[in-house]
Short mmCIF file of C-alpha atoms in Angstrom, two decimals:
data_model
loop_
_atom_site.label_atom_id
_atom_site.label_comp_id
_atom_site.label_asym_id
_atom_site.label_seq_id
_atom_site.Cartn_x
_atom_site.Cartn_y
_atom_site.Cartn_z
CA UNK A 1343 -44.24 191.98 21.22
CA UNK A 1344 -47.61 192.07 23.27
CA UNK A 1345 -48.88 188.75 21.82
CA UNK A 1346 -50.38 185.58 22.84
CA UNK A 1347 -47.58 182.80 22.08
CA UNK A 1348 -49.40 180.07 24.42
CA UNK A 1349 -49.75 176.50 22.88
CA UNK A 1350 -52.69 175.80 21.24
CA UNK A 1351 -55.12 172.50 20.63
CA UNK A 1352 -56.99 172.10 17.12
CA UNK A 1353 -60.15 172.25 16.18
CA UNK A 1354 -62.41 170.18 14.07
CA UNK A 1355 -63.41 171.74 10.78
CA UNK A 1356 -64.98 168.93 9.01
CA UNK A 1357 -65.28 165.10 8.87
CA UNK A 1358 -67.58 161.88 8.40
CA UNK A 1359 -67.60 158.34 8.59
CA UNK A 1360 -63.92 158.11 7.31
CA UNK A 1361 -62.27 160.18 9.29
CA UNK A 1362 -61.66 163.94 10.11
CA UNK A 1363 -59.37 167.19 9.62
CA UNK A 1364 -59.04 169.71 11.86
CA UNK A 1365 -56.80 173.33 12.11
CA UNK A 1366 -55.53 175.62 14.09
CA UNK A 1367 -57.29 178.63 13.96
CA UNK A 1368 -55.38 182.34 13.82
CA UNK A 1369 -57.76 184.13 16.06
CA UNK A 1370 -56.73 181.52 18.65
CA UNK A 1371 -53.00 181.29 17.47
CA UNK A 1372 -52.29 185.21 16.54
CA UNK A 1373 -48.82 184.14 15.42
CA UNK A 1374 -50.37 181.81 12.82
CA UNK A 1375 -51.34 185.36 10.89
CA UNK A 1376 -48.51 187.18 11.77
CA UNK A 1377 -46.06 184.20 10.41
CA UNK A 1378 -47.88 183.47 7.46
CA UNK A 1379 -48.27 180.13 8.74
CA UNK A 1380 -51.09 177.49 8.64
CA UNK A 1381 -51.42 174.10 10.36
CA UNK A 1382 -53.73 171.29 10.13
CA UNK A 1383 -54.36 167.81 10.98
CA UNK A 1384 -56.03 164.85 9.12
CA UNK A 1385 -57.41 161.62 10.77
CA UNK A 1386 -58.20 158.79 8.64
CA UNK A 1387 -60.34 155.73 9.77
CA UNK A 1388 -59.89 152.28 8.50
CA UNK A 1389 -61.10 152.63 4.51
CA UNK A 1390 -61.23 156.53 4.92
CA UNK A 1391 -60.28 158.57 1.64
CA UNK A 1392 -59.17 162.25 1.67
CA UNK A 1393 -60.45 162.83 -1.73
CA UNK A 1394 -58.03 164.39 -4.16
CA UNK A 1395 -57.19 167.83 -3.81
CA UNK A 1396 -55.07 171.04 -3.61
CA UNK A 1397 -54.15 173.66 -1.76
CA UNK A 1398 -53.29 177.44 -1.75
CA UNK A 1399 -50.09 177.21 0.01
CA UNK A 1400 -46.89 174.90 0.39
CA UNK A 1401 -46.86 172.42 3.37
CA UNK A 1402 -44.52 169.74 4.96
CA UNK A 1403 -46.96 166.77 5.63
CA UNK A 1404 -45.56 164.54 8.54
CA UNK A 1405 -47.22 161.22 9.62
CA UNK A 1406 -47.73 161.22 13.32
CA UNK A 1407 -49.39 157.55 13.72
CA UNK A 1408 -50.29 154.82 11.17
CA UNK A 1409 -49.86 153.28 7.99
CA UNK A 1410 -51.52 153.69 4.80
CA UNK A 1411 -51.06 155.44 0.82
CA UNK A 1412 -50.47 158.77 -0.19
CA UNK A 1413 -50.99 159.95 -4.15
CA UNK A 1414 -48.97 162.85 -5.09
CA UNK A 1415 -49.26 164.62 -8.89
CA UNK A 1416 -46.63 167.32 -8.95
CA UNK A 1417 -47.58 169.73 -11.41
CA UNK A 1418 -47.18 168.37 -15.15
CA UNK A 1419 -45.92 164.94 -13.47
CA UNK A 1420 -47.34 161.21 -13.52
CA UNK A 1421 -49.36 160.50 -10.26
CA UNK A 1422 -46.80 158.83 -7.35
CA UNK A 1423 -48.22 156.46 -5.25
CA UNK A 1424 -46.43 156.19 -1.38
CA UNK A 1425 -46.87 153.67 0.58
CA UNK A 1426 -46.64 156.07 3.96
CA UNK A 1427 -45.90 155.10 8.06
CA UNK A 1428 -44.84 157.06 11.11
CA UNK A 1429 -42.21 159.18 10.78
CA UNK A 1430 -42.31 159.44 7.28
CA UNK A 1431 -42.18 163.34 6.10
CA UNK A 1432 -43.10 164.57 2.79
CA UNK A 1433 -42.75 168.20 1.51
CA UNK A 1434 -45.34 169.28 -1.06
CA UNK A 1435 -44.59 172.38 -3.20
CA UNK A 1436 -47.35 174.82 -4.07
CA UNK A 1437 -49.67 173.56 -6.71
CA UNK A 1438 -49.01 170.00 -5.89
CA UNK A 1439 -52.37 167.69 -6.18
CA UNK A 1440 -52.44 165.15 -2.90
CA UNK A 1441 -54.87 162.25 -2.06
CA UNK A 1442 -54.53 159.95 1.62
CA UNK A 1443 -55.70 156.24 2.61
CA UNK A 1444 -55.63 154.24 5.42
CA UNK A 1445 -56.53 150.82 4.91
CA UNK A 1446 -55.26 149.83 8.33
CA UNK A 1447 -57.07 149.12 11.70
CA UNK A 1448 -54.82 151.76 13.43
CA UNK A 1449 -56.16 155.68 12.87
CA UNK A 1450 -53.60 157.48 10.15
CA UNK A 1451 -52.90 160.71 11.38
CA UNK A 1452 -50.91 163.22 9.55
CA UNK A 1453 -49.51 166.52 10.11
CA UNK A 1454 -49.28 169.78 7.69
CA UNK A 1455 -47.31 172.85 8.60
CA UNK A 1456 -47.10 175.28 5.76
CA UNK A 1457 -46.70 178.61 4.65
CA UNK A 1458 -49.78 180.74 3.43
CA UNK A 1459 -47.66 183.90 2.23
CA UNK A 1460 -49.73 183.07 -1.04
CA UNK A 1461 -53.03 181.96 0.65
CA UNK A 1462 -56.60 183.60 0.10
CA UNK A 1463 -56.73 183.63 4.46
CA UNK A 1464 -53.46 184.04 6.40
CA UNK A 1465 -52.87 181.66 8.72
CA UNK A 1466 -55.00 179.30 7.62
CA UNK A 1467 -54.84 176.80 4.62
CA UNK A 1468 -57.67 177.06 2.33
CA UNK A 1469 -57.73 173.48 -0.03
CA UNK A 1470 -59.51 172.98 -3.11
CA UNK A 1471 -61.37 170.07 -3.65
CA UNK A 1472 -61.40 167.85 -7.37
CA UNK A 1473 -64.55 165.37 -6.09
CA UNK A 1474 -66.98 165.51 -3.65
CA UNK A 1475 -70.22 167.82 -2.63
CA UNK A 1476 -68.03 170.86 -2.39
CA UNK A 1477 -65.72 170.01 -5.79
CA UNK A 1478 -65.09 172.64 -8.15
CA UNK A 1479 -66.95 171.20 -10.68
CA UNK A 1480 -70.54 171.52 -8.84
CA UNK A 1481 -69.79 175.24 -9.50
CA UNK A 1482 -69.75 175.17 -13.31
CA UNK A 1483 -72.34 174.86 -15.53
CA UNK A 1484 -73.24 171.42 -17.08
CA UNK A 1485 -72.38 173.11 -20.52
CA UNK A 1486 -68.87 173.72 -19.51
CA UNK A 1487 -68.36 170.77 -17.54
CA UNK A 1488 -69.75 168.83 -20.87
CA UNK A 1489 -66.96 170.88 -22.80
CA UNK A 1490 -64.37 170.75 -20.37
CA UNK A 1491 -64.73 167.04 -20.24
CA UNK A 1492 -65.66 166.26 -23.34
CA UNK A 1493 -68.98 164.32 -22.62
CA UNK A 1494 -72.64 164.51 -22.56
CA UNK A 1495 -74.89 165.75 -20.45
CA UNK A 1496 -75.94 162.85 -18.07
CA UNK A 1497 -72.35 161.16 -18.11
CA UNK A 1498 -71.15 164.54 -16.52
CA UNK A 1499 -74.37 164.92 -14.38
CA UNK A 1500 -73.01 161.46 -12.76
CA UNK A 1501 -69.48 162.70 -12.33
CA UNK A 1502 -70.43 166.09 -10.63
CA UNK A 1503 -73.24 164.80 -8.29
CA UNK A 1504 -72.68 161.03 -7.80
CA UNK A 1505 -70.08 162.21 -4.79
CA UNK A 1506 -72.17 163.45 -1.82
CA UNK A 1507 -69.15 163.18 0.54
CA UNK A 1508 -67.64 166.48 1.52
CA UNK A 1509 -63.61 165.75 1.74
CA UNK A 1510 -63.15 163.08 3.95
CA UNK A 1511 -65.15 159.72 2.53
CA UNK A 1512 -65.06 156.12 3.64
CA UNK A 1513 -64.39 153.44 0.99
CA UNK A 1514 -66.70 150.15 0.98
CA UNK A 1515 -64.16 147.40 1.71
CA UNK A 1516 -64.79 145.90 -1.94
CA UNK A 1517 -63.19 148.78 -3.70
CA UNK A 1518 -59.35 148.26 -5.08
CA UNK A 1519 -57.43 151.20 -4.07
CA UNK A 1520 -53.82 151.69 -5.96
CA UNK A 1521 -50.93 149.65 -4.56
CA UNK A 1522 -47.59 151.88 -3.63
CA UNK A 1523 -45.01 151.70 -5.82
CA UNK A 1524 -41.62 151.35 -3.78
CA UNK A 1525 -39.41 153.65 -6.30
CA UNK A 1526 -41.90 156.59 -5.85
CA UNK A 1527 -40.43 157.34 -2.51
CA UNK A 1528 -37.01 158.57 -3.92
CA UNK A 1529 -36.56 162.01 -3.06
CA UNK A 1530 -40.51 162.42 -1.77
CA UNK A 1531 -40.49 161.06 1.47
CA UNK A 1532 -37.86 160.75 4.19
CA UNK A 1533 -38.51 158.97 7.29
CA UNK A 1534 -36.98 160.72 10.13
CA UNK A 1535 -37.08 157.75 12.91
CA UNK A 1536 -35.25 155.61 10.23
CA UNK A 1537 -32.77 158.61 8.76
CA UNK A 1538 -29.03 159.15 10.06
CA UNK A 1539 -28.95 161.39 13.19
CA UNK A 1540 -27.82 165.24 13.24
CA UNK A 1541 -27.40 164.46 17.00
CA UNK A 1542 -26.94 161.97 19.32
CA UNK A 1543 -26.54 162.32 22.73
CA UNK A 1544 -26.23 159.41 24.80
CA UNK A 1545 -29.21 160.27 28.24
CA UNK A 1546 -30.12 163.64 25.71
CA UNK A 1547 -31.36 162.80 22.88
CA UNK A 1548 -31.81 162.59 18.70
CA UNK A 1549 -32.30 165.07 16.55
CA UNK A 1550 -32.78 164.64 12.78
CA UNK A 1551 -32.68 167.67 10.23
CA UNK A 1552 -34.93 168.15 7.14
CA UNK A 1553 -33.15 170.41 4.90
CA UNK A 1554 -32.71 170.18 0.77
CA UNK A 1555 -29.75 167.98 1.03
CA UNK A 1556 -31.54 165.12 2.09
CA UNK A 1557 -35.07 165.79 1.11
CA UNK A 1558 -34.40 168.42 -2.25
CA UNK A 1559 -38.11 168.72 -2.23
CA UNK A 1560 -37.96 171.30 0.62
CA UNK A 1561 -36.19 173.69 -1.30
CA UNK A 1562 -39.27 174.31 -3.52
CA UNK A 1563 -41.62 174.46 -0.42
CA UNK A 1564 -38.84 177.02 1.48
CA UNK A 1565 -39.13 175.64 4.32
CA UNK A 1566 -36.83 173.31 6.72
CA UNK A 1567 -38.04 170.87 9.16
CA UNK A 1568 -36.71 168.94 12.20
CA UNK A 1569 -37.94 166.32 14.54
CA UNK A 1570 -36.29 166.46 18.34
CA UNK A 1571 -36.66 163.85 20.92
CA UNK A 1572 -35.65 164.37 24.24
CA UNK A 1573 -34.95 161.36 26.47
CA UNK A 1574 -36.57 162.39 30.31
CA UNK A 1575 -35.51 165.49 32.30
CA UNK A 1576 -33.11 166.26 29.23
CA UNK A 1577 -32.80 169.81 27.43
CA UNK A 1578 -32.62 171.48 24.26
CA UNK A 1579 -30.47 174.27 25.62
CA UNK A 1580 -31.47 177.85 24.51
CA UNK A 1581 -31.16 178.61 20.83
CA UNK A 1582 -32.39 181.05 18.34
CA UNK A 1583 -32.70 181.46 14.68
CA UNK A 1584 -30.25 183.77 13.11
CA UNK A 1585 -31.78 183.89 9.96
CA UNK A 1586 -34.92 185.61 10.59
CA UNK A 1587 -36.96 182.33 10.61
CA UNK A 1588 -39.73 181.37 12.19
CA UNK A 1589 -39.85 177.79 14.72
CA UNK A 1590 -43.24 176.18 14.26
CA UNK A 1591 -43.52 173.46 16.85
CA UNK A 1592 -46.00 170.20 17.24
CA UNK A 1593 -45.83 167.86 20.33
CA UNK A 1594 -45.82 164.53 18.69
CA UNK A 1595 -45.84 162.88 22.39
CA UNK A 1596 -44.91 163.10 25.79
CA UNK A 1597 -44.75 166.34 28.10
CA UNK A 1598 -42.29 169.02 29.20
CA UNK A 1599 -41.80 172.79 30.02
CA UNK A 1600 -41.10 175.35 27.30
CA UNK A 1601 -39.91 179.26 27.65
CA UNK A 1602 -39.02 181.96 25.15
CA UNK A 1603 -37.67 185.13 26.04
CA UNK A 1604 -37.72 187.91 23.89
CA UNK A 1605 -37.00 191.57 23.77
CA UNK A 1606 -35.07 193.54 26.48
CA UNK A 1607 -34.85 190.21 28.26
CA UNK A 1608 -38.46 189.90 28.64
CA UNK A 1609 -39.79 186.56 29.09
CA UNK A 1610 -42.63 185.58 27.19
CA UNK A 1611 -43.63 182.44 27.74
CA UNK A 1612 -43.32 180.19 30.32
CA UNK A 1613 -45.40 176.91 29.63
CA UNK A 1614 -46.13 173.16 30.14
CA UNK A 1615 -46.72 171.75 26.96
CA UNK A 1616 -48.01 168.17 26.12
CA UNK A 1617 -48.92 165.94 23.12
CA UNK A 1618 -51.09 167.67 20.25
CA UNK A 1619 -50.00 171.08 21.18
CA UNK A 1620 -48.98 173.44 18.30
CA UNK A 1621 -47.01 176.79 19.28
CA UNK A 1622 -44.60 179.17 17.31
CA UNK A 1623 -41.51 181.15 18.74
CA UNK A 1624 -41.38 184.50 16.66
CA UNK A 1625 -38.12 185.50 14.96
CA UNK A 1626 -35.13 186.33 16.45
CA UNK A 1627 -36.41 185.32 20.06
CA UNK A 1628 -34.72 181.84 22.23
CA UNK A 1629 -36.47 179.20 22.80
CA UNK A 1630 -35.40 176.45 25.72
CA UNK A 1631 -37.20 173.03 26.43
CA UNK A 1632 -37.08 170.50 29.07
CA UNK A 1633 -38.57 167.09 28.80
CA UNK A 1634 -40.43 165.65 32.16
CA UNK A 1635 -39.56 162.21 32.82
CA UNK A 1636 -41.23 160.30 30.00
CA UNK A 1637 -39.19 162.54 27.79
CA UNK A 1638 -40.87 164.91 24.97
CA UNK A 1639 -40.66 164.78 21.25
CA UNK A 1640 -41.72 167.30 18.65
CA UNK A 1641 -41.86 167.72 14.93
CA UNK A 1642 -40.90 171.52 13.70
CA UNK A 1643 -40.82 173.57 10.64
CA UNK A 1644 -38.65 176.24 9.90
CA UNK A 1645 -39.53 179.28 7.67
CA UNK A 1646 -36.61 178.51 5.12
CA UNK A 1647 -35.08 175.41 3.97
CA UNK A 1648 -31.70 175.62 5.74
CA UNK A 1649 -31.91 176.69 8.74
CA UNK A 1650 -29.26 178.47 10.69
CA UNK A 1651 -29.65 178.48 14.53
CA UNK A 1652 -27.47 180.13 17.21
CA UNK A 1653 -27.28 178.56 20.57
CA UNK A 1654 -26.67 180.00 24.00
CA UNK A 1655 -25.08 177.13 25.55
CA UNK A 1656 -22.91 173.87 24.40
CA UNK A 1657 -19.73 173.53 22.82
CA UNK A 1658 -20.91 175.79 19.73
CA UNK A 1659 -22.67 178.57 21.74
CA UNK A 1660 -21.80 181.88 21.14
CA UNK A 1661 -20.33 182.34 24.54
CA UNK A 1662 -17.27 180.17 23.81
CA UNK A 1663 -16.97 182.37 20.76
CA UNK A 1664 -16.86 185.60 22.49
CA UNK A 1665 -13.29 186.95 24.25
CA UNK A 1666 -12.72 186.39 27.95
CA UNK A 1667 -12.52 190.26 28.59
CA UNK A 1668 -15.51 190.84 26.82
CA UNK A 1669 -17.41 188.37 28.48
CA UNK A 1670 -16.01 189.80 32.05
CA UNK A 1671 -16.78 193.03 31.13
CA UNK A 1672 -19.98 192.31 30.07
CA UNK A 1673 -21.62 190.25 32.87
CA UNK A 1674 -19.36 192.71 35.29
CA UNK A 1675 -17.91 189.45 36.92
CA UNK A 1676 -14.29 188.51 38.45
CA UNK A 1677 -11.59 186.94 36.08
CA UNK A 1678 -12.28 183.67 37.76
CA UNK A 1679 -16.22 183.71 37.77
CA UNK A 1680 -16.19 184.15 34.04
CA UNK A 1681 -13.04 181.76 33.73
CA UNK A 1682 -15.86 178.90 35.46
CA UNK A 1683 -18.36 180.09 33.22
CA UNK A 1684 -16.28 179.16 30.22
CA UNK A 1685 -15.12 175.91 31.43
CA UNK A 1686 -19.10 174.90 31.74
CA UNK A 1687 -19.25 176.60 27.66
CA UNK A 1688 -16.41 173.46 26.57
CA UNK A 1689 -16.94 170.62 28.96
CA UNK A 1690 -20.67 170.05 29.97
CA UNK A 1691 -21.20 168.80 26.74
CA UNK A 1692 -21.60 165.39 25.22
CA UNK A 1693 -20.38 164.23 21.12
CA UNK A 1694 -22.04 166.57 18.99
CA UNK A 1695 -24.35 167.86 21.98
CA UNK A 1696 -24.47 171.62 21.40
CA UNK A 1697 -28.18 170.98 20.93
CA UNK A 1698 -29.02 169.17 24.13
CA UNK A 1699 -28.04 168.39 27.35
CA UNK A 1700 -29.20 165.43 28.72
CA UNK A 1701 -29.46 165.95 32.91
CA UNK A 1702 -29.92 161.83 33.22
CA UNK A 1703 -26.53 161.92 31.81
CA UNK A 1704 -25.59 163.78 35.02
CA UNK A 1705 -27.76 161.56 37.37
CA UNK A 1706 -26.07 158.19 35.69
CA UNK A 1707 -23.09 159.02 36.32
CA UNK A 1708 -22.96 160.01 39.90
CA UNK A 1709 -24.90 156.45 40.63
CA UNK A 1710 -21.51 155.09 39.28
CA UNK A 1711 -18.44 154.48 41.43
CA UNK A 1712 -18.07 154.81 45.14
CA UNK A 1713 -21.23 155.72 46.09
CA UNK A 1714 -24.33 158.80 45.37
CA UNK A 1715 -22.86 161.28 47.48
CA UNK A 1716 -18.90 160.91 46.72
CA UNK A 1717 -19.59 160.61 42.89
CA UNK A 1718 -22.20 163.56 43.27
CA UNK A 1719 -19.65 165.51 44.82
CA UNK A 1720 -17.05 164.68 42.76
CA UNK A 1721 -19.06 166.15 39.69
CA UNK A 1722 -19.85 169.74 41.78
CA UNK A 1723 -16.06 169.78 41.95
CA UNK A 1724 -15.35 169.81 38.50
CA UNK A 1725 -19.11 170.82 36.74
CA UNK A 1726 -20.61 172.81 39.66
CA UNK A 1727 -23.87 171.06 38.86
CA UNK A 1728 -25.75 171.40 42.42
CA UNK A 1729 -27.85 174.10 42.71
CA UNK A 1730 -31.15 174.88 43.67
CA UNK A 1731 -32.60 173.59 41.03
CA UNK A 1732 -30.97 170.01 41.20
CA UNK A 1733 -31.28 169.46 44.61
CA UNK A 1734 -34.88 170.15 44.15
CA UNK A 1735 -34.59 167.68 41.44
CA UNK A 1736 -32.85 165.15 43.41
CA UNK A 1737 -35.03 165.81 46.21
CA UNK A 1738 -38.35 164.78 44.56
CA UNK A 1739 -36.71 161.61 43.43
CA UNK A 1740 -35.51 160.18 46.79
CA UNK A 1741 -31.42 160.42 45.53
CA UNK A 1742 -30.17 162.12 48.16
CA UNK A 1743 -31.23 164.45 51.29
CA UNK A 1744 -28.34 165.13 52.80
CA UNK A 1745 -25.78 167.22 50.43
CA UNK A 1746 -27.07 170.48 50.59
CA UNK A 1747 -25.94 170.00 54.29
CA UNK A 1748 -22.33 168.75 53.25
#
């Protein structure tokens, strides 16, 4: 696949005193076509409104900073009013009608990943506005906005041209806005900082799934979702999905290094990626992260609503699954080469940690005992850990000097 997969920054696309939205743009992001995918961003400023509309394609919406209220009018439904904060993720189903307020001092800034198989542009999410200079009703003609609306002339002159604000608006700080109701977040919202963990992996990190057992709404959008965060110089170990999805990935904070390889062993991308970044790992091909010291965290969609993923290390890999002769055979290695292999395949692994290995895990430990260097070497006797790599590691953070030379 001769494509650009590097990680991409938004751009603005329109905005005012209230705030702002910007997308990513497919002739920047070529996978953002070739997925079907689209991805945006609103920022809302104290009192800014994100007048009612709709859209052309199903999204997951997932609030990256902030507080505020979200309306929601599924199709033929009552209008739900969500009192939203970070971490919260809600999936809205094509069709669905949306508005967003912040009311808060802090910025509200929320993510939407979608897909645009049914979109007028793909790769890009086209929304259709109820209010506002650009509304669909400054396109009809008085007489059938008087019909449709069943009023006269200069009451619906007042409704189609009173709004000069195009999207975003800011409300004056006398208007009442609706007040959340606390029983419209049943099954529309899950908060994934507050949810139970998928994983946890003690110096690795958390990961929690989005799938239509604990948010059912996904299953009408088709899409899964999962938010990863990697404690510093930890790993998601290399993984791919077997069921011909696409991985959509947002930085939600910190920094780390990311590759994919692909076809014939080819790698495709090797890349530092940082906060705001948005990139997409085609199907079929394995993805690896690793988290610089801060640590990394990312929000991700996944083109279907249960996601199956194969990994390529941990205690689930496919490697333990395979036989030992075929393994042998395969990498053309000793009995006892791919004997050590397979011992790393069952024991470098922590709970459920087939998702990520945590090399702080590795670090703590050998700071624990008799000493750095006896516990160090203690865990190349039975892991083989010390490489290249890790004394390089090491190295840069004043551990040790001396036990590359025994």
């Amino acid at each position: 696949m001769d494509i650009d997969l590097s990680p991409k920054m938004p751009k603005k696309s329109y905005g005012g005193a209230g705030g702002s939205y910007h997308a990513w743009c497919p002739n920047e992001l070529p996978m953002l076509r070739q997925g079907n995918i689209g991805a945006g961003k609103l920022l809302l400023e104290k009192g800014g409104l994100a007048l009612p509309r709709y859209s052309d394609s199903a999204k997951v919406a997932y609030v990256l900073q902030g507080n505020g209220v979200a309306g929601i009018v599924l199709p033929e439904k009552e209008e739900k009013v969500l009192a939203i904060k970070t971490g919260d993720t809600i999936a809205l189903p094509f069709g669905v009608i949306t508005w967003w307020y912040n009311k808060e001092d802090t910025e509200l800034q929320v993510l939407f990943l979608g897909d645009t198989k049914t979109a007028h542009k793909p790769g890009s999410f086209t929304d259709f506005f109820l209010t506002g200079s650009n509304g669909i009703f400054t396109g009809f003609s008085m007489e059938f906005v008087c019909r449709a609306w069943d009023v006269d002339e200069s009451t619906a002159k007042s409704l189609v041209s009173s709004q000069t604000g195009n999207g975003i608006i800011k409300v004056d700080s006398g208007v009442k806005m609706p007040e959340p109701n606390k029983d419209h977040r049943s099954g529309m919202a899950l908060n994934c900082l507050e949810a139970p963990l998928d994983v946890d992996i003690k110096g690795g990190g958390r990961v929690v799934v989005l799938n239509t057992k604990n948010l059912p709404l996904v299953g009408e959008v088709g899409l899964g979702a999962d938010l990863v965060r990697l404690d510093g110089n930890a790993m998601c170990s290399p993984g791919f999905s077997c069921d011909s999805a696409l991985q959509v990935t947002y930085i939600v904070r910190g920094s780390g290094r990311a590759q994919v390889v692909g076809v014939d062993g080819k790698r495709v991308l090797e890349t530092t990626v940082k906060a705001g970044m948005l990139f997409i790992v085609p199907r079929f091909f394995v993805v690896s992260k690793i988290s610089d010291n801060e640590g990394l965290e990312w929000f991700s969609i996944i083109s279907t609503p249960n996601p199956i993923f194969t990994h390529m290390a941990g205690r689930t890999s496919a490697w333990k699954a395979l036989s030992p002769e075929v393994l042998q055979a395969s990498f053309n290695v000793s009995a006892d080469v791919e004997k050590t292999f397979r011992s790393k395949r069952m024991n470098i692994c922590y709970g459920r940690g087939e998702l990520i290995l945590g090399v702080g895990v590795l670090i703590r430990n050998a700071l624990v005992g008799d000493g750095v260097m006896g516990a160090l070497k203690s865990l190349e006797e039975d892991y083989h850990i010390i490489d290249a790599n890790f004394l390089q590691f090491c190295a840069s953070r004043g551990i040790f000097s001396e036990l590359s030379g025994g």
